[in-house]
Each structure stands twice: as C-alpha cells, then as structure tokens.
PDB file of C-alpha atoms in Angstrom:
ATOM      1  CA  MET A   1     127.981 159.177 191.991  1.00 59.00           C
ATOM      2  CA  ASP A   2     130.517 156.594 193.056  1.00 75.00           C
ATOM      3  CA  LEU A   3     130.975 153.467 190.936  1.00 73.00           C
ATOM      4  CA  ASP A   4     130.612 151.355 194.083  1.00 76.00           C
ATOM      5  CA  ASP A   5     127.029 152.634 194.408  1.00 80.00           C
ATOM      6  CA  LEU A   6     125.962 151.187 191.045  1.00 82.00           C
ATOM      7  CA  PRO A   7     124.155 147.857 191.075  1.00 79.00           C
ATOM      8  CA  LYS A   8     126.376 144.916 190.353  1.00 73.00           C
ATOM      9  CA  PRO A   9     125.322 142.785 187.371  1.00 73.00           C
ATOM     10  CA  LYS A  10     124.289 139.229 188.154  1.00 67.00           C
ATOM     11  CA  PRO A  11     126.797 136.656 186.988  1.00 67.00           C
ATOM     12  CA  GLN A  12     125.592 134.778 183.933  1.00 85.00           C
ATOM     13  CA  MET A  13     124.720 131.138 184.422  1.00 89.00           C
ATOM     14  CA  VAL A  14     125.708 128.869 181.565  1.00 92.00           C
ATOM     15  CA  ILE A  15     123.833 125.605 181.159  1.00 92.00           C
ATOM     16  CA  GLY A  16     126.280 122.720 180.969  1.00 94.00           C
ATOM     17  CA  GLU A  17     129.208 124.560 182.525  1.00 95.00           C
ATOM     18  CA  ASN A  18     131.577 122.711 184.825  1.00 96.00           C
ATOM     19  CA  LEU A  19     130.157 122.589 188.363  1.00 97.00           C
ATOM     20  CA  GLU A  20     133.216 121.032 189.971  1.00 97.00           C
ATOM     21  CA  ASN A  21     134.789 124.308 191.116  1.00 95.00           C
ATOM     22  CA  MET A  22     131.585 125.734 192.620  1.00 96.00           C
ATOM     23  CA  GLY A  23     130.983 125.716 196.335  1.00 97.00           C
ATOM     24  CA  LEU A  24     127.889 124.322 198.006  1.00 98.00           C
ATOM     25  CA  ALA A  25     126.363 127.791 198.474  1.00 96.00           C
ATOM     26  CA  GLU A  26     126.868 128.595 194.777  1.00 95.00           C
ATOM     27  CA  LEU A  27     125.285 125.295 193.771  1.00 96.00           C
ATOM     28  CA  GLU A  28     122.293 125.945 196.044  1.00 96.00           C
ATOM     29  CA  GLN A  29     121.835 129.418 194.525  1.00 95.00           C
ATOM     30  CA  ARG A  30     122.103 127.958 191.044  1.00 95.00           C
ATOM     31  CA  LEU A  31     119.515 125.300 191.843  1.00 96.00           C
ATOM     32  CA  ALA A  32     117.128 127.900 193.277  1.00 96.00           C
ATOM     33  CA  ALA A  33     117.526 130.052 190.155  1.00 95.00           C
ATOM     34  CA  LEU A  34     116.885 127.049 187.911  1.00 96.00           C
ATOM     35  CA  ASP A  35     113.799 126.061 189.931  1.00 97.00           C
ATOM     36  CA  GLU A  36     112.486 129.613 189.562  1.00 96.00           C
ATOM     37  CA  GLU A  37     113.127 129.550 185.824  1.00 96.00           C
ATOM     38  CA  ILE A  38     111.396 126.170 185.460  1.00 97.00           C
ATOM     39  CA  GLY A  39     108.332 127.611 187.196  1.00 97.00           C
ATOM     40  CA  ARG A  40     108.384 130.629 184.904  1.00 97.00           C
ATOM     41  CA  VAL A  41     108.631 128.443 181.792  1.00 97.00           C
ATOM     42  CA  ARG A  42     105.829 126.139 182.994  1.00 97.00           C
ATOM     43  CA  ALA A  43     103.572 129.135 183.679  1.00 97.00           C
ATOM     44  CA  GLU A  44     104.183 130.490 180.171  1.00 96.00           C
ATOM     45  CA  MET A  45     103.520 127.065 178.656  1.00 96.00           C
ATOM     46  CA  ALA A  46     100.239 126.819 180.575  1.00 95.00           C
ATOM     47  CA  ARG A  47      99.243 130.302 179.394  1.00 94.00           C
ATOM     48  CA  LYS A  48      99.948 129.389 175.783  1.00 94.00           C
ATOM     49  CA  GLN A  49      98.156 126.038 176.056  1.00 93.00           C
ATOM     50  CA  SER A  50      95.134 127.803 177.511  1.00 90.00           C
ATOM     51  CA  GLY A  51      95.100 130.287 174.646  1.00 86.00           C
ATOM     52  CA  ARG A  52      95.431 127.515 172.119  1.00 86.00           C
ATOM     53  CA  ALA A  53      92.598 125.538 173.720  1.00 84.00           C
ATOM     54  CA  ALA A  54      90.379 128.626 173.576  1.00 83.00           C
ATOM     55  CA  ALA A  55      91.223 129.157 169.895  1.00 82.00           C
ATOM     56  CA  ASP A  56      90.594 125.478 169.103  1.00 82.00           C
ATOM     57  CA  ALA A  57      87.218 125.627 170.857  1.00 84.00           C
ATOM     58  CA  LEU A  58      86.285 128.770 168.916  1.00 81.00           C
ATOM     59  CA  PHE A  59      87.060 127.221 165.545  1.00 84.00           C
ATOM     60  CA  LYS A  60      85.430 123.880 166.371  1.00 81.00           C
ATOM     61  CA  SER A  61      82.171 125.525 167.424  1.00 68.00           C
ATOM     62  CA  GLY A  62      81.607 127.102 164.014  1.00 57.00           C
TER      63      GLY A  62
END
C-alpha cells in the first residue's frame, strides 16, 4: 500500500486562532464546520433536556 493512498487527517480547528491569514474558502469551510457542530451540540442538548423532563415528570407523579 502506498502512503499516498491513506486518508489524510483533517486539519484541527482551534477556537480563537488568528483568522487573518486564512483565505475566503478556508473561512467558509470553517464556518460550515462550526454551523454543523452547533447543530450537533443543540441536538444533544435537546436530547438531554427531554430525558431530564421525563425523569422530572416520573418523580413528580409519585
């Protein structure tokens, strides 16, 4: 197997890093990745809030 055939790791994004040297395409990709991550975090928060509401309802009914 050739090393060129291996998948390339995604570059790590660091919150708060200097954006000045990034091109427009890089900034657009970064924004899309952040939007996707925000959606993922919101979905997890909603799942946890739903579970908590169900637990609260269970304990309040008794």
